[in-house]
């Protein structure tokens, strides 16, 4: 016998096949996964959850919007020449994002590898072939402020270059030599590094060395998409699958035309390149363009107000539990969205932030949050409307039982 759920699924299989572009609108959290002919995650036994954490790679970051999914499916229906699509999408992105040139990469990490590779090799086929094992005839060092070292800087080292760490301006200038290929900057570390963004760009200009700014998680605000190329950074990277809500494995490399062309020379569809394993398919390329278009047309005020209302709701509900202290905050640069931290009085409550996090994960519905042993951290950025009520209620239930 068909359950109601199966019946709905079977009925919806007909329009699904007939009109691939008619995805069910998924604003209602209860409809997620429904309207599709098969519940694949369920079949696989893979847990799905409410994402109160944010755009974390391991948690699959963000969900693509309807328009983005439609573009993805559209692209899957016809053949094109990949280089031609790269050219046209690059031109369109550069226009939209007010920079000289742009390319879609396989995530911000690949933008960093390909951008660095382009700086090293230019369009020289022999050099493109030689990296990362043999950097002879090329510059081989990238200067980075110690406070800007990050878990993603492997993406720079993938090209075979050596990172030179500095702290002060005199150390920085002393480290510059004929081996220096590039200066690398981590945008969210701007407040903690001794050399700030504008001065960093000025150093690049003074010594004639390209500057790279990793802005992967730095939208919102939208204007960051052109702020740093405007400021004079030669290359800037963004994730396509975080705030932009494009495909998770896509990213943007923006900046100087000659450097983008050199990065392209190191990328797919060119074989025998460092970027050959960082393929971006036509579906990802087109749907990231559409994600950018969508993002630029967003009603940011309304969206922000919704996130704030959701945070305030969680705050109001959970702070009514004795022993819970909350703090609402907005990170200054990366993940710049309303966020909330819960501090738990372990004398009064049976839970620590860690055990609460696990209880939320193991509950029904499963809810993912972040934070450390001191606090349980959340954002409403990736919540569907209404999910904040479930999150607040579950926290309260778990803490009071
Ligand atoms: C997420 C992130 C990256 C990697 O971005 P992907 O798009 O996942 O490749 C690089 N740098 C920083 C600072 C990030 O937050």
CSV table of C-alpha atoms and ligand atoms in Angstrom, one decimal:
chain,number,residue,atom,x,y,z
A,1,UNK,CA,0.0,0.0,0.0
A,2,UNK,CA,1.2,3.5,-0.8
A,3,UNK,CA,1.8,5.8,2.1
A,4,UNK,CA,0.7,9.3,1.7
A,5,UNK,CA,4.3,10.3,1.4
A,6,UNK,CA,5.0,7.7,-1.3
A,7,UNK,CA,1.9,8.7,-3.1
A,8,UNK,CA,2.9,12.3,-3.2
A,9,UNK,CA,6.3,11.2,-4.4
A,10,UNK,CA,5.0,9.0,-7.1
A,11,UNK,CA,2.6,11.6,-8.4
A,12,UNK,CA,5.2,14.3,-8.4
A,13,UNK,CA,7.5,12.0,-10.4
A,14,UNK,CA,5.4,12.8,-13.5
A,15,UNK,CA,5.8,16.5,-13.6
A,16,UNK,CA,9.4,16.1,-12.4
A,17,UNK,CA,10.3,14.1,-15.5
A,18,UNK,CA,8.1,16.2,-17.8
A,19,UNK,CA,9.4,19.5,-16.6
A,20,UNK,CA,12.9,19.4,-15.1
A,21,UNK,CA,12.9,23.1,-14.5
A,22,UNK,CA,9.8,23.0,-12.3
A,23,UNK,CA,11.4,22.4,-9.0
A,24,UNK,CA,9.0,22.7,-6.1
A,25,UNK,CA,9.4,25.9,-4.2
A,26,UNK,CA,11.1,25.0,-1.0
A,27,UNK,CA,10.4,27.9,1.4
A,28,UNK,CA,8.5,25.6,3.7
A,29,UNK,CA,10.9,23.5,5.7
A,30,UNK,CA,8.5,20.6,5.8
A,31,UNK,CA,8.6,20.2,2.0
A,32,UNK,CA,12.4,19.8,1.8
A,33,UNK,CA,13.2,16.6,-0.1
A,34,UNK,CA,9.6,16.1,-1.0
A,35,UNK,CA,8.4,16.7,-4.5
A,36,UNK,CA,11.2,14.5,-5.8
A,37,UNK,CA,10.7,11.1,-7.2
A,38,UNK,CA,13.2,9.5,-4.8
A,39,UNK,CA,14.4,10.4,-1.3
A,40,UNK,CA,18.1,9.7,-2.0
A,41,UNK,CA,19.5,10.7,1.3
A,42,UNK,CA,17.1,8.5,3.1
A,43,UNK,CA,17.8,5.6,0.8
A,44,UNK,CA,21.5,6.1,1.6
A,45,UNK,CA,20.9,6.4,5.3
A,46,UNK,CA,22.5,9.9,5.2
A,47,UNK,CA,21.3,12.2,7.9
A,48,UNK,CA,19.9,15.6,6.9
A,49,UNK,CA,19.6,18.5,9.3
A,50,UNK,CA,18.6,22.0,10.1
A,51,UNK,CA,21.7,24.1,9.5
A,52,UNK,CA,22.0,26.6,12.4
A,53,UNK,CA,25.8,26.5,12.0
A,54,UNK,CA,26.5,28.6,8.9
A,55,UNK,CA,28.3,28.0,5.6
A,56,UNK,CA,30.7,25.2,6.7
A,57,UNK,CA,32.2,23.1,4.0
A,58,UNK,CA,31.8,19.8,5.9
A,59,UNK,CA,28.1,20.7,6.4
A,60,UNK,CA,27.7,21.3,2.7
A,61,UNK,CA,27.8,25.1,3.2
A,62,UNK,CA,24.7,26.6,1.6
A,63,UNK,CA,21.7,25.6,-0.5
A,64,UNK,CA,21.4,26.7,-4.1
A,65,UNK,CA,18.4,28.9,-4.9
A,66,UNK,CA,15.7,28.0,-7.4
A,67,UNK,CA,17.2,30.1,-10.2
A,68,UNK,CA,20.6,28.6,-9.6
A,69,UNK,CA,19.2,25.0,-9.7
A,70,UNK,CA,17.3,25.9,-12.9
A,71,UNK,CA,20.5,27.2,-14.5
A,72,UNK,CA,22.3,24.1,-13.5
A,73,UNK,CA,19.7,21.8,-15.1
A,74,UNK,CA,19.5,24.1,-18.2
A,75,UNK,CA,23.2,23.8,-18.7
A,76,UNK,CA,23.0,20.0,-18.5
A,77,UNK,CA,20.8,19.7,-21.5
A,78,UNK,CA,23.2,20.9,-24.2
A,79,UNK,CA,26.8,20.7,-25.3
A,80,UNK,CA,28.9,23.8,-25.5
A,81,UNK,CA,32.6,24.5,-25.9
A,82,UNK,CA,34.0,24.8,-22.4
A,83,UNK,CA,36.6,27.5,-23.3
A,84,UNK,CA,34.0,29.6,-25.1
A,85,UNK,CA,31.7,29.4,-22.1
A,86,UNK,CA,34.6,30.3,-19.8
A,87,UNK,CA,35.2,33.4,-22.0
A,88,UNK,CA,31.7,34.6,-22.0
A,89,UNK,CA,30.9,33.9,-18.4
A,90,UNK,CA,34.2,35.5,-17.4
A,91,UNK,CA,33.3,38.7,-19.4
A,92,UNK,CA,29.9,38.8,-17.8
A,93,UNK,CA,31.2,38.3,-14.3
A,94,UNK,CA,33.8,41.0,-14.8
A,95,UNK,CA,31.1,43.4,-15.9
A,96,UNK,CA,28.8,42.6,-13.0
A,97,UNK,CA,31.6,42.6,-10.4
A,98,UNK,CA,33.3,45.7,-11.8
A,99,UNK,CA,36.7,44.2,-12.3
A,100,UNK,CA,39.0,43.8,-15.3
A,101,UNK,CA,38.6,40.0,-15.6
A,102,UNK,CA,37.1,37.0,-13.8
A,103,UNK,CA,36.9,33.3,-14.0
A,104,UNK,CA,34.9,30.5,-12.3
A,105,UNK,CA,37.1,28.1,-10.4
A,106,UNK,CA,36.6,25.0,-8.4
A,107,UNK,CA,36.0,26.9,-5.1
A,108,UNK,CA,38.0,29.7,-3.6
A,109,UNK,CA,40.8,27.2,-2.7
A,110,UNK,CA,41.3,26.5,-6.4
A,111,UNK,CA,41.1,30.2,-7.2
A,112,UNK,CA,44.1,30.6,-4.8
A,113,UNK,CA,46.1,27.7,-6.5
A,114,UNK,CA,45.3,28.8,-10.0
A,115,UNK,CA,45.9,32.5,-9.3
A,116,UNK,CA,49.3,31.7,-7.7
A,117,UNK,CA,50.1,29.4,-10.6
A,118,UNK,CA,49.3,32.1,-13.1
A,119,UNK,CA,51.6,34.5,-11.3
A,120,UNK,CA,54.4,32.0,-11.5
A,121,UNK,CA,54.0,30.8,-15.1
A,122,UNK,CA,52.3,33.5,-17.1
A,123,UNK,CA,51.4,32.0,-20.4
A,124,UNK,CA,54.7,30.0,-20.7
A,125,UNK,CA,53.7,26.4,-21.6
A,126,UNK,CA,57.0,25.0,-20.4
A,127,UNK,CA,56.5,26.6,-16.9
A,128,UNK,CA,52.9,25.5,-16.8
A,129,UNK,CA,54.1,22.0,-17.4
A,130,UNK,CA,56.9,22.1,-14.8
A,131,UNK,CA,55.1,23.3,-11.6
A,132,UNK,CA,54.8,22.3,-8.8
A,133,UNK,CA,57.9,20.1,-8.9
A,134,UNK,CA,60.3,22.3,-10.7
A,135,UNK,CA,60.2,26.1,-10.3
A,136,UNK,CA,63.5,26.7,-12.1
A,137,UNK,CA,63.4,30.0,-14.1
A,138,UNK,CA,60.4,31.1,-11.9
A,139,UNK,CA,60.0,33.1,-8.8
A,140,UNK,CA,59.5,30.8,-5.9
A,141,UNK,CA,58.3,32.7,-2.8
A,142,UNK,CA,55.1,34.2,-1.5
A,143,UNK,CA,55.2,36.6,1.4
A,144,UNK,CA,52.5,36.3,4.0
A,145,UNK,CA,51.9,38.0,7.4
A,146,UNK,CA,52.2,35.4,10.2
A,147,UNK,CA,48.7,36.3,11.5
A,148,UNK,CA,47.3,35.6,8.0
A,149,UNK,CA,48.4,32.0,8.0
A,150,UNK,CA,45.2,29.9,7.7
A,151,UNK,CA,44.2,26.3,7.1
A,152,UNK,CA,43.7,27.1,3.4
A,153,UNK,CA,47.2,28.3,2.6
A,154,UNK,CA,48.0,24.8,1.4
A,155,UNK,CA,46.3,26.1,-1.7
A,156,UNK,CA,49.2,28.5,-2.3
A,157,UNK,CA,51.8,25.8,-1.5
A,158,UNK,CA,50.2,23.5,-4.1
A,159,UNK,CA,52.1,25.4,-6.7
A,160,UNK,CA,55.4,24.5,-5.2
A,161,UNK,CA,56.2,27.9,-3.8
A,162,UNK,CA,57.5,28.6,-0.3
A,163,UNK,CA,55.7,30.8,2.1
A,164,UNK,CA,57.8,33.5,3.8
A,165,UNK,CA,56.3,34.6,7.1
A,166,UNK,CA,56.7,38.1,8.3
A,167,UNK,CA,55.2,40.3,11.1
A,168,UNK,CA,56.4,43.8,10.9
A,169,UNK,CA,56.7,46.2,8.0
A,170,UNK,CA,60.6,46.2,8.2
A,171,UNK,CA,60.5,42.4,8.2
A,172,UNK,CA,58.2,42.5,5.2
A,173,UNK,CA,60.4,44.8,3.1
A,174,UNK,CA,63.5,42.9,4.1
A,175,UNK,CA,61.9,39.6,2.9
A,176,UNK,CA,61.3,41.0,-0.6
A,177,UNK,CA,63.8,39.7,-3.2
A,178,UNK,CA,64.1,38.6,-6.8
A,179,UNK,CA,62.5,35.3,-5.7
A,180,UNK,CA,59.3,37.0,-4.5
A,181,UNK,CA,56.4,36.1,-6.7
A,182,UNK,CA,53.4,37.4,-4.8
A,183,UNK,CA,52.1,39.0,-1.6
A,184,UNK,CA,49.2,37.0,-0.1
A,185,UNK,CA,46.5,38.5,2.2
A,186,UNK,CA,43.7,36.9,4.2
A,187,UNK,CA,40.9,39.4,4.2
A,188,UNK,CA,39.3,38.5,7.5
A,189,UNK,CA,42.7,38.8,9.3
A,190,UNK,CA,42.9,42.5,8.3
A,191,UNK,CA,42.3,43.7,11.9
A,192,UNK,CA,45.0,41.5,13.4
A,193,UNK,CA,47.8,41.9,10.9
A,194,UNK,CA,50.3,44.7,11.3
A,195,UNK,CA,50.0,45.7,7.7
A,196,UNK,CA,46.5,46.6,6.7
A,197,UNK,CA,44.8,46.1,3.3
A,198,UNK,CA,45.5,49.5,1.7
A,199,UNK,CA,49.1,49.6,2.9
A,200,UNK,CA,49.5,46.0,1.7
A,201,UNK,CA,48.3,47.0,-1.8
A,202,UNK,CA,50.6,50.0,-1.8
A,203,UNK,CA,53.5,47.7,-1.0
A,204,UNK,CA,52.6,45.6,-4.0
A,205,UNK,CA,52.6,48.6,-6.2
A,206,UNK,CA,55.8,50.0,-4.8
A,207,UNK,CA,57.7,46.7,-5.5
A,208,UNK,CA,55.8,45.8,-8.6
A,209,UNK,CA,54.6,42.5,-7.1
A,210,UNK,CA,51.1,41.1,-7.5
A,211,UNK,CA,48.9,41.1,-4.4
A,212,UNK,CA,46.2,38.4,-3.7
A,213,UNK,CA,43.3,38.8,-1.3
A,214,UNK,CA,41.4,35.7,0.0
A,215,UNK,CA,37.9,36.9,0.6
A,216,UNK,CA,36.3,33.4,0.5
A,217,UNK,CA,33.6,33.9,3.1
A,218,UNK,CA,33.3,37.7,2.9
A,219,UNK,CA,29.9,38.3,1.5
A,220,UNK,CA,27.7,39.8,2.9
A,221,UNK,CA,28.1,42.7,2.4
A,222,UNK,CA,27.6,42.6,-1.3
A,223,UNK,CA,30.0,45.5,-2.0
A,224,UNK,CA,32.9,43.4,-0.9
A,225,UNK,CA,32.6,41.7,-4.3
A,226,UNK,CA,34.3,44.8,-5.9
A,227,UNK,CA,35.8,46.6,-2.9
A,228,UNK,CA,39.1,44.8,-3.0
A,229,UNK,CA,39.7,44.8,-6.7
A,230,UNK,CA,38.9,48.5,-6.5
A,231,UNK,CA,41.3,48.9,-3.7
A,232,UNK,CA,44.0,47.6,-6.0
A,233,UNK,CA,44.5,43.9,-5.1
A,234,UNK,CA,45.6,42.2,-8.3
A,235,UNK,CA,43.7,39.0,-7.5
A,236,UNK,CA,40.7,38.3,-5.3
A,237,UNK,CA,39.0,35.0,-4.5
A,238,UNK,CA,35.5,34.3,-3.3
A,239,UNK,CA,33.7,31.0,-2.6
A,240,UNK,CA,30.8,30.4,-4.8
A,241,UNK,CA,29.0,28.1,-2.4
A,242,UNK,CA,29.0,30.2,0.8
A,243,UNK,CA,27.1,33.5,0.9
A,244,UNK,CA,26.6,33.5,-2.8
A,245,UNK,CA,24.6,30.3,-2.7
A,246,UNK,CA,26.0,29.0,-5.9
A,247,UNK,CA,27.2,25.4,-6.3
A,248,UNK,CA,29.4,24.4,-3.3
A,249,UNK,CA,32.3,23.4,-5.4
A,250,UNK,CA,32.5,26.7,-7.4
A,251,UNK,CA,34.4,29.8,-6.7
A,252,UNK,CA,35.5,33.2,-8.2
A,253,UNK,CA,38.9,34.5,-9.2
A,254,UNK,CA,38.7,38.2,-10.0
A,255,UNK,CA,41.3,40.7,-11.0
A,256,UNK,CA,43.9,41.7,-13.6
A,257,UNK,CA,43.3,40.4,-17.0
A,258,UNK,CA,46.8,39.2,-17.7
A,259,UNK,CA,46.8,37.2,-14.4
A,260,UNK,CA,43.3,35.7,-15.0
A,261,UNK,CA,44.4,34.6,-18.5
A,262,UNK,CA,47.5,33.0,-17.0
A,263,UNK,CA,45.4,31.3,-14.3
A,264,UNK,CA,43.1,30.0,-17.2
A,265,UNK,CA,46.2,28.6,-18.9
A,266,UNK,CA,46.8,26.5,-15.8
A,267,UNK,CA,43.2,25.3,-15.7
A,268,UNK,CA,40.7,22.9,-17.3
A,269,UNK,CA,40.2,22.1,-20.1
A,270,UNK,CA,44.0,22.3,-20.6
A,271,UNK,CA,45.5,19.0,-19.8
A,272,UNK,CA,48.8,18.4,-18.1
A,273,UNK,CA,48.3,21.4,-15.8
A,274,UNK,CA,48.2,21.9,-12.1
A,275,UNK,CA,44.5,22.7,-12.4
A,276,UNK,CA,43.5,19.7,-14.4
A,277,UNK,CA,42.0,18.1,-11.3
A,278,UNK,CA,40.1,21.2,-10.4
A,279,UNK,CA,37.5,20.8,-13.2
A,280,UNK,CA,34.6,23.2,-13.3
A,281,UNK,CA,31.8,21.8,-15.5
A,282,UNK,CA,29.4,23.9,-17.6
A,283,UNK,CA,26.6,23.4,-15.1
A,284,UNK,CA,28.7,24.9,-12.2
A,285,UNK,CA,30.0,27.7,-14.3
A,286,UNK,CA,26.6,28.8,-15.5
A,287,UNK,CA,24.9,28.4,-12.2
A,288,UNK,CA,27.6,30.4,-10.4
A,289,UNK,CA,27.0,33.2,-12.8
A,290,UNK,CA,23.3,33.1,-12.1
A,291,UNK,CA,24.0,32.9,-8.3
A,292,UNK,CA,26.0,36.2,-8.7
A,293,UNK,CA,23.2,37.8,-10.7
A,294,UNK,CA,20.7,36.8,-8.0
A,295,UNK,CA,22.9,37.9,-5.2
A,296,UNK,CA,23.3,41.4,-6.8
A,297,UNK,CA,19.5,41.7,-7.1
A,298,UNK,CA,18.7,40.6,-3.5
A,299,UNK,CA,16.7,42.7,-1.1
A,300,UNK,CA,19.5,42.8,1.5
A,301,UNK,CA,17.6,44.9,4.1
A,302,UNK,CA,14.6,42.5,4.2
A,303,UNK,CA,16.9,39.5,4.4
A,304,UNK,CA,19.0,41.0,7.2
A,305,UNK,CA,15.8,41.9,9.1
A,306,UNK,CA,14.6,38.3,8.8
A,307,UNK,CA,17.9,37.0,10.1
A,308,UNK,CA,17.7,39.4,13.0
A,309,UNK,CA,14.1,38.5,13.8
A,310,UNK,CA,15.1,34.8,13.8
A,311,UNK,CA,18.1,35.4,16.1
A,312,UNK,CA,15.9,37.5,18.4
A,313,UNK,CA,13.4,34.7,18.6
A,314,UNK,CA,16.1,32.1,19.5
A,315,UNK,CA,17.5,34.6,22.1
A,316,UNK,CA,14.1,35.2,23.7
A,317,UNK,CA,13.2,31.6,24.0
A,318,UNK,CA,16.5,30.2,25.2
A,319,UNK,CA,17.4,33.0,27.6
A,320,UNK,CA,14.2,32.2,29.5
A,321,UNK,CA,15.9,29.0,30.7
A,322,UNK,CA,17.7,29.6,34.0
A,323,UNK,CA,21.4,29.2,33.7
A,324,UNK,CA,21.6,30.3,30.0
A,325,UNK,CA,23.4,33.5,29.0
A,326,UNK,CA,23.3,34.7,25.4
A,327,UNK,CA,25.3,37.1,23.4
A,328,UNK,CA,24.2,38.3,20.0
A,329,UNK,CA,27.1,39.5,17.8
A,330,UNK,CA,28.0,40.1,14.1
A,331,UNK,CA,31.5,39.0,13.0
A,332,UNK,CA,33.2,42.0,11.5
A,333,UNK,CA,34.5,40.5,8.2
A,334,UNK,CA,34.0,36.8,7.3
A,335,UNK,CA,30.5,35.3,8.1
A,336,UNK,CA,29.3,38.9,8.6
A,337,UNK,CA,25.7,37.9,9.7
A,338,UNK,CA,23.7,38.0,12.9
A,339,UNK,CA,25.0,35.3,15.2
A,340,UNK,CA,24.3,34.1,18.7
A,341,UNK,CA,26.4,32.5,21.4
A,342,UNK,CA,25.0,30.5,24.3
A,343,UNK,CA,26.9,30.2,27.6
A,344,UNK,CA,25.7,27.5,29.9
A,345,UNK,CA,25.9,27.5,33.7
A,346,UNK,CA,27.0,23.9,34.2
A,347,UNK,CA,26.1,24.0,37.9
A,348,UNK,CA,22.5,24.8,37.1
A,349,UNK,CA,22.1,22.8,33.8
A,350,UNK,CA,22.8,19.2,33.0
A,351,UNK,CA,24.5,20.2,29.8
A,352,UNK,CA,27.7,21.7,28.6
A,353,UNK,CA,27.9,23.4,25.2
A,354,UNK,CA,29.5,20.2,23.8
A,355,UNK,CA,26.8,17.9,25.1
A,356,UNK,CA,24.0,20.3,24.0
A,357,UNK,CA,25.6,20.4,20.5
A,358,UNK,CA,25.5,16.6,20.4
A,359,UNK,CA,22.0,16.3,21.7
A,360,UNK,CA,20.8,18.7,19.1
A,361,UNK,CA,22.6,16.7,16.4
A,362,UNK,CA,21.1,13.4,17.6
A,363,UNK,CA,17.6,14.7,18.1
A,364,UNK,CA,14.7,14.9,15.7
A,365,UNK,CA,15.0,16.9,13.6
A,366,UNK,CA,18.7,16.9,13.7
A,367,UNK,CA,20.2,20.4,14.2
A,368,UNK,CA,23.8,21.4,13.5
A,369,UNK,CA,25.4,24.2,15.5
A,370,UNK,CA,29.1,25.2,16.1
A,371,UNK,CA,31.3,26.6,18.8
A,372,UNK,CA,33.7,25.1,21.3
A,373,UNK,CA,33.8,24.0,24.9
A,374,UNK,CA,32.9,27.5,26.1
A,375,UNK,CA,29.9,28.3,24.0
A,376,UNK,CA,27.3,26.9,21.6
A,377,UNK,CA,27.3,29.2,18.5
A,378,UNK,CA,24.7,29.6,15.9
A,379,UNK,CA,23.6,31.7,13.0
A,380,UNK,CA,20.3,32.0,11.3
A,381,UNK,CA,21.9,32.7,7.9
A,382,UNK,CA,21.2,29.2,6.5
A,383,UNK,CA,17.9,28.6,8.2
A,384,UNK,CA,14.7,28.3,6.2
A,385,UNK,CA,11.9,30.6,7.5
A,386,UNK,CA,10.3,28.9,10.5
A,387,UNK,CA,13.2,26.7,11.4
A,388,UNK,CA,14.3,29.2,14.1
A,389,UNK,CA,11.2,28.2,16.1
A,390,UNK,CA,12.3,24.5,16.0
A,391,UNK,CA,15.9,25.4,16.9
A,392,UNK,CA,14.7,27.5,19.9
A,393,UNK,CA,12.2,24.9,21.1
A,394,UNK,CA,14.6,22.0,20.9
A,395,UNK,CA,17.3,23.8,22.8
A,396,UNK,CA,14.8,24.7,25.5
A,397,UNK,CA,13.4,21.1,25.6
A,398,UNK,CA,16.9,19.6,25.9
A,399,UNK,CA,18.0,22.0,28.6
A,400,UNK,CA,14.9,21.6,30.7
A,401,UNK,CA,14.7,17.8,30.6
B,1,LIG,C1,36.0,28.6,2.8
B,1,LIG,C2,37.3,29.3,2.6
B,1,LIG,C3,38.2,28.9,1.6
B,1,LIG,C4,38.0,27.8,0.7
B,1,LIG,O1,36.9,28.1,-0.1
B,1,LIG,P1,36.2,27.0,-1.0
B,1,LIG,O2,35.3,27.7,-1.9
B,1,LIG,O3,35.6,26.0,-0.1
B,1,LIG,O4,37.3,26.3,-1.8
B,1,LIG,C5,39.4,29.6,1.5
B,1,LIG,N1,39.7,30.6,2.4
B,1,LIG,C6,38.9,31.0,3.4
B,1,LIG,C7,39.3,32.1,4.3
B,1,LIG,C8,37.7,30.3,3.5
B,1,LIG,O5,36.8,30.7,4.5
